[in-house]
XYZ file of C-alpha atoms in Angstrom:
332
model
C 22.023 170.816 -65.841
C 22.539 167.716 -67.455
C 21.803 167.237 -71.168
C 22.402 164.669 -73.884
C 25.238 166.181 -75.560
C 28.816 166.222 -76.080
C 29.615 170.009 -76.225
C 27.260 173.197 -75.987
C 29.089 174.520 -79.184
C 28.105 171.280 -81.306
C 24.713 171.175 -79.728
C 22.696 172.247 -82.553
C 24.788 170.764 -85.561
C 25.077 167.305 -84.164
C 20.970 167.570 -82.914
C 20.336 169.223 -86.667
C 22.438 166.110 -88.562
C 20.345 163.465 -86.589
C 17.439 164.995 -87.442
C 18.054 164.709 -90.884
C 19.145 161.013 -90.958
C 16.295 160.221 -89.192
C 13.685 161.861 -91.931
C 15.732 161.367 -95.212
C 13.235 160.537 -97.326
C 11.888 164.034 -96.389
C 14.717 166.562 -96.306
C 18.042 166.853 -97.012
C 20.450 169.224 -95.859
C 21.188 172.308 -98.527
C 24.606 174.142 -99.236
C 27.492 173.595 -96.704
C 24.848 172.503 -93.892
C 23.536 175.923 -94.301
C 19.967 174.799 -94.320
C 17.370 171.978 -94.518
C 15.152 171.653 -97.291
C 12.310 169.542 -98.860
C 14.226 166.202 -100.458
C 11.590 166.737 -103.803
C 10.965 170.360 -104.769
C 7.551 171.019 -107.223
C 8.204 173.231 -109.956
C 7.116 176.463 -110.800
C 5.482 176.579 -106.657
C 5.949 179.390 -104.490
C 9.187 178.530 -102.041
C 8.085 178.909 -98.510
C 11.353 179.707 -96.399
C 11.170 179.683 -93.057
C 13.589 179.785 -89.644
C 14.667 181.098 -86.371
C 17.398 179.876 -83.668
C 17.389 176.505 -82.415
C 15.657 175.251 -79.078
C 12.256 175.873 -80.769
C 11.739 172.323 -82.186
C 9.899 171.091 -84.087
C 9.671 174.390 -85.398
C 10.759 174.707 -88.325
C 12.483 172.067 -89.698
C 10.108 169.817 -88.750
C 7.377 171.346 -90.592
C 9.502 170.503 -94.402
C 7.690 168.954 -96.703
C 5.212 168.583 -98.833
C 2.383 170.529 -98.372
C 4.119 173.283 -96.000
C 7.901 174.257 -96.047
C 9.892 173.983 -98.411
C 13.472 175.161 -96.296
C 14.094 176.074 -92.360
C 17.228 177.967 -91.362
C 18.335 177.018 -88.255
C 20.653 179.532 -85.896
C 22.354 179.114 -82.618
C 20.020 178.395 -79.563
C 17.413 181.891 -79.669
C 19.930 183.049 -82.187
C 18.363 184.003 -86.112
C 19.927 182.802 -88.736
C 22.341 184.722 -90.633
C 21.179 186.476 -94.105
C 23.612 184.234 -95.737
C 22.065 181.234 -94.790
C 18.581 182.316 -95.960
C 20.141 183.611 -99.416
C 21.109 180.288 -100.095
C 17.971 178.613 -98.643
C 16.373 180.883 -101.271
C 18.895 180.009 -104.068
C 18.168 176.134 -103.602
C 14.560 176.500 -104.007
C 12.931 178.932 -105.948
C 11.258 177.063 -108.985
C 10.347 180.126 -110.692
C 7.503 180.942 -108.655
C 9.336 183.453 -105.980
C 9.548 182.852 -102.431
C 7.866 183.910 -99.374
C 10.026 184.355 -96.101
C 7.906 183.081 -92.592
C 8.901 185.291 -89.900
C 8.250 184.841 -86.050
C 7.981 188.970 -85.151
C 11.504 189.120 -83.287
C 14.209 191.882 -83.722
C 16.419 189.630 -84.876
C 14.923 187.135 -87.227
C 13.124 190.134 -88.944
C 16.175 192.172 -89.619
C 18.085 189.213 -90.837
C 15.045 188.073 -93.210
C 14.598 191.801 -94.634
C 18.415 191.995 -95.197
C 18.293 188.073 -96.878
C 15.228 189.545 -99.254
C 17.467 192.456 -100.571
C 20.372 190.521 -100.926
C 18.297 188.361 -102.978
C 16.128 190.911 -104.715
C 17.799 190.848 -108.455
C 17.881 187.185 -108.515
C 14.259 186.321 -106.598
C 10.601 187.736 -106.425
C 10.476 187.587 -102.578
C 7.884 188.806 -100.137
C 7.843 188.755 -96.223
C 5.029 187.356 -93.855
C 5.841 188.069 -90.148
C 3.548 186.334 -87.578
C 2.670 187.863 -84.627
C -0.036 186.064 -82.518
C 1.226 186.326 -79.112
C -1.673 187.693 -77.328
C 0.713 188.790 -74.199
C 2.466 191.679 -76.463
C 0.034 193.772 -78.022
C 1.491 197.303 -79.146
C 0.810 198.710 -75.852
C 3.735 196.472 -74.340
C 6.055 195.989 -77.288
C 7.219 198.276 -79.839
C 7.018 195.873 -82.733
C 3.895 194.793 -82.033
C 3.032 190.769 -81.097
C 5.372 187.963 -80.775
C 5.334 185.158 -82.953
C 4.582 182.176 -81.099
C 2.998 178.795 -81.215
C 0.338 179.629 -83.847
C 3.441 180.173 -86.695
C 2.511 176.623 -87.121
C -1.200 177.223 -88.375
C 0.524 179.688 -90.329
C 3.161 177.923 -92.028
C 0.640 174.696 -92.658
C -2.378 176.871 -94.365
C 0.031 178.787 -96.498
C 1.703 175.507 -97.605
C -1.121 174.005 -98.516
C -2.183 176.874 -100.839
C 1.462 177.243 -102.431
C 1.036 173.421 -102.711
C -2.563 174.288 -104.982
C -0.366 176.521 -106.740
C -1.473 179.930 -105.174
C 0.769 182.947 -106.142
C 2.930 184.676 -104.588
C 0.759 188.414 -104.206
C -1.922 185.857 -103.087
C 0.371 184.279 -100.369
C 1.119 187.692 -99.307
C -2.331 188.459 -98.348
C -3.527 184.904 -97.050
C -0.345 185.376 -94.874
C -1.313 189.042 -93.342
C -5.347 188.118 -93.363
C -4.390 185.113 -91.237
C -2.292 187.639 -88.444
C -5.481 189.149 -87.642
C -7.249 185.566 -86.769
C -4.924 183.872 -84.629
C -3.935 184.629 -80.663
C -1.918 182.406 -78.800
C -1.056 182.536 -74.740
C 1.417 180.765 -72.909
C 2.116 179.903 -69.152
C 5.701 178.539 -67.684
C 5.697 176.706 -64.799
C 9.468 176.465 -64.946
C 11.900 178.223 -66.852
C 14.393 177.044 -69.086
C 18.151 176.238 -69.428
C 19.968 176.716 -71.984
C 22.930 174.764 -73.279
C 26.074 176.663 -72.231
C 24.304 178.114 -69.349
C 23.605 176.462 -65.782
C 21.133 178.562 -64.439
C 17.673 178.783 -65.983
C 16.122 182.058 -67.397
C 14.087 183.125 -64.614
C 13.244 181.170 -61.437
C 10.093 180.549 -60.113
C 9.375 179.111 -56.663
C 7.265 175.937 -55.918
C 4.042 177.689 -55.895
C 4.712 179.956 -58.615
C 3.349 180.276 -62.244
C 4.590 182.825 -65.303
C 1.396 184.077 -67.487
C 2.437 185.321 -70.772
C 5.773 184.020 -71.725
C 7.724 184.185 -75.167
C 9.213 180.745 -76.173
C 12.844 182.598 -75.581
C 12.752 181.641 -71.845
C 11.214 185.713 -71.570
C 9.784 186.197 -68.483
C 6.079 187.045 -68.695
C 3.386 189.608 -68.221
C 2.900 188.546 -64.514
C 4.179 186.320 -62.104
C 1.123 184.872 -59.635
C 0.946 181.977 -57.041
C 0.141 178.488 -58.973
C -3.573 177.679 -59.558
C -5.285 174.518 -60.852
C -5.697 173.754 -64.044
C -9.254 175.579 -64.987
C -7.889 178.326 -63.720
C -4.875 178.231 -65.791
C -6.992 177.790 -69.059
C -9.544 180.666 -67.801
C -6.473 183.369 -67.469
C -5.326 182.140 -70.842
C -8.226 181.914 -72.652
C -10.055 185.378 -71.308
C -6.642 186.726 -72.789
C -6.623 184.802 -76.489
C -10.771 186.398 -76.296
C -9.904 189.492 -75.857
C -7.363 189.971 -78.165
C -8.970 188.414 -81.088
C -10.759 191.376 -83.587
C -14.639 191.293 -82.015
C -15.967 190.929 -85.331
C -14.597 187.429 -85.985
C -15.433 186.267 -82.404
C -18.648 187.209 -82.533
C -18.663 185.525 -86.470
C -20.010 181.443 -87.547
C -16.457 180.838 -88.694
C -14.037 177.500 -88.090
C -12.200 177.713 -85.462
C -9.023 175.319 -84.823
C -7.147 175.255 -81.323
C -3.566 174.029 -80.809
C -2.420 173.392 -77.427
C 1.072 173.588 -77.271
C 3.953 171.996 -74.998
C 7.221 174.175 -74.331
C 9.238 170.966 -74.636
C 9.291 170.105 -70.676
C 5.744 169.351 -70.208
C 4.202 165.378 -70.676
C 1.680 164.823 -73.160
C -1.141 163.509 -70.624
C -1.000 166.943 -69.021
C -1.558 168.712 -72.408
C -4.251 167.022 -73.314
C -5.725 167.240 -70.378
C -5.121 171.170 -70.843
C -6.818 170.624 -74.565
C -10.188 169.358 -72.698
C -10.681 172.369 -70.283
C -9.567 174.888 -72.710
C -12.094 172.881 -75.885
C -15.085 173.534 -73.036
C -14.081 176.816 -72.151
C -14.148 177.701 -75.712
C -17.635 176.125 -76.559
C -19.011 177.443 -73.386
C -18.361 180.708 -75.269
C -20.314 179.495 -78.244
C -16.771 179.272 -80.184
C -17.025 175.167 -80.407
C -13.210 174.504 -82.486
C -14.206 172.588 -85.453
C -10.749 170.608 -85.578
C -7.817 170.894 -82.717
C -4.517 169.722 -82.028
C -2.591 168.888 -79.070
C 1.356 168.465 -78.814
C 5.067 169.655 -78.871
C 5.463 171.615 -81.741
C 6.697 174.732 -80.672
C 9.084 174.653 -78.063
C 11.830 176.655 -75.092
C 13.886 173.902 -74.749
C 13.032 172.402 -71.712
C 10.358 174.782 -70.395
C 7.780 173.493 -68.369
C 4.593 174.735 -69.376
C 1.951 175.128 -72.767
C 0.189 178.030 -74.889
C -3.017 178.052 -76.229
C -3.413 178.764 -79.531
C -6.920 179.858 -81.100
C -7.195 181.044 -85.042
C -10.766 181.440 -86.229
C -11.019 180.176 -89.978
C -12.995 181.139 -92.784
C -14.010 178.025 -94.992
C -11.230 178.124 -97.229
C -8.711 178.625 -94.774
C -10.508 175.982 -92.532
C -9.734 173.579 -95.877
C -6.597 174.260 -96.514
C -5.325 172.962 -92.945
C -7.448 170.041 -93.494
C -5.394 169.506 -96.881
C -2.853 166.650 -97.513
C 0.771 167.269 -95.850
C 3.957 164.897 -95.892
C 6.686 166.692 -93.093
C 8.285 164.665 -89.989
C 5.751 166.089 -87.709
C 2.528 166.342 -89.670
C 0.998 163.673 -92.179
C -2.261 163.619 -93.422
């Protein structure tokens, strides 16, 4: 597999350093490389910390700035970062306000974020939001309930917006676990992915093959079924994303906002054609999204394939997305 690089081993540090060059009026890299955090920190703010291995990018560290994150930790390829690394993330930012930790619901990042938190405890007032909004692992197919996927972006942009108003850090808590229960996301892979010290991909599929339900960690999914055109694709994902939102807030008037998501290996006219089946299929459903957003954000490397992401906002939430935000991948 052929990649720009110069050795698997330096893949992420060399990719990491380039991306802050790039954005230096934005971010700035923290402690011995350890992290990347916001070049202008507001006092007396909530820190929001976030991170997770690399191969998910954007995510995170393209989401620092003002108005969302205020540090991303950045591990090996689908490796967390160590609790050292998010100590010191932690160290560098808190204003006085505490910090909250951003957690995609894997093993790993959330035993290395609860271990950074009591490291930290006599020093920091910390709490812990861990999204889960992958609709393909309810607790009936994972023990630690859902995956965090593609809609940790909603997540990290409506609680940086309201640490940005000043919101506290009890109040970020609750936004953060309120917001859990509103968003589902579902994915589909129509190739897997390679990482960069491996030749073969995660799983194979065959020409006329298609993965419903996969993690952004080149996971295989819930089922593997022959390839099907586009409506259909939306149709399986969407009936999914339905049926695992609460009933109460489907059946609700509230905002919703729907991402559609590339996996890194997928061109943008594709997903936004995916954006216009799955924004009818939606208001066909008398769930019309109010706002929506189509791109690479949340990626496996080079996976080809998308998620759809909806979260159904109350009015406040609905504004706080809508509020002003400064990072490399979001200004508004």
């Amino acid at each position: 597999m052929k990649r720009v690089m110069n050795a698997p081993d330096a893949f992420v540090a060399e990719g990491l350093s380039g991306f802050v060059r790039a954005h230096s009026g934005l971010v700035m890299f923290g402690e011995g490389g350890k992290f990347i955090r916001r070049r202008d920190l507001a006092s007396a703010k909530v820190a929001l910390i976030a991170g997770g291995g690399a191969g998910h990018e954007p995510l995170h560290a393209g989401f620092i700035g003002r108005g969302m994150l205020d540090a991303a930790c950045t591990g090996h390829v689908f490796t967390s970062p160590t609790p050292d690394q998010i100590v010191a993330a932690m160290d560098a930012t808190d204003t006085g306000a505490g910090c909250l930790l951003l957690v995609k619901n894997y093993d790993g990042d959330v035993m290395n974020f609860e271990m950074a938190a009591e490291m930290a405890a006599a020093r920091h007032a910390v709490e812990m939001v861990v999204v889960e909004d992958d609709a393909a692992t309810g607790p009936a197919v994972r023990s630690r309930g859902r995956r965090g996927v593609a809609g940790t972006v909603i997540v990290e942009k409506i609680l940086g917006a309201a640490a940005e108003e000043g919101a506290s850090l009890p109040a970020l808590k609750a936004l953060g676990d309120d917001l859990n229960t509103r968003i589902r996301s579902m994915g589909v892979a129509l190739r897997g992915v390679t990482v960069p010290n491996n030749a073969r991909e995660t799983f194979s599929l065959g020409p006329d093959e298609m993965e419903i339900g996969v993690g952004i960690h080149g996971e295989p999914g819930l089922e593997r079924i022959g390839f099907v055109a586009a409506d259909e694709m939306i149709r399986l994902l969407g009936e999914r994303v339905l049926a695992e939102l609460p009933a109460h807030l489907v059946a609700s008037p509230l905002r919703p906002l729907l991402l559609v998501n590339g996996f890194g290996g997928t061109p943008p006219i594709e997903l936004y054609l995916a954006q216009g089946i799955a924004h009818r299929f939606f208001e066909a459903r008398g769930i019309a999204p109010a706002r929506s957003l189509t791109g690479t954000f949340v990626t496996s490397l080079d996976m080809a394939g998308f998620s759809i992401t909806l979260a159904l906002l109350d009015e406040a939430q609905f504004a706080l997305w809508g509020a002003p935000v400064a990072t490399a991948c979001f200004t508004w």
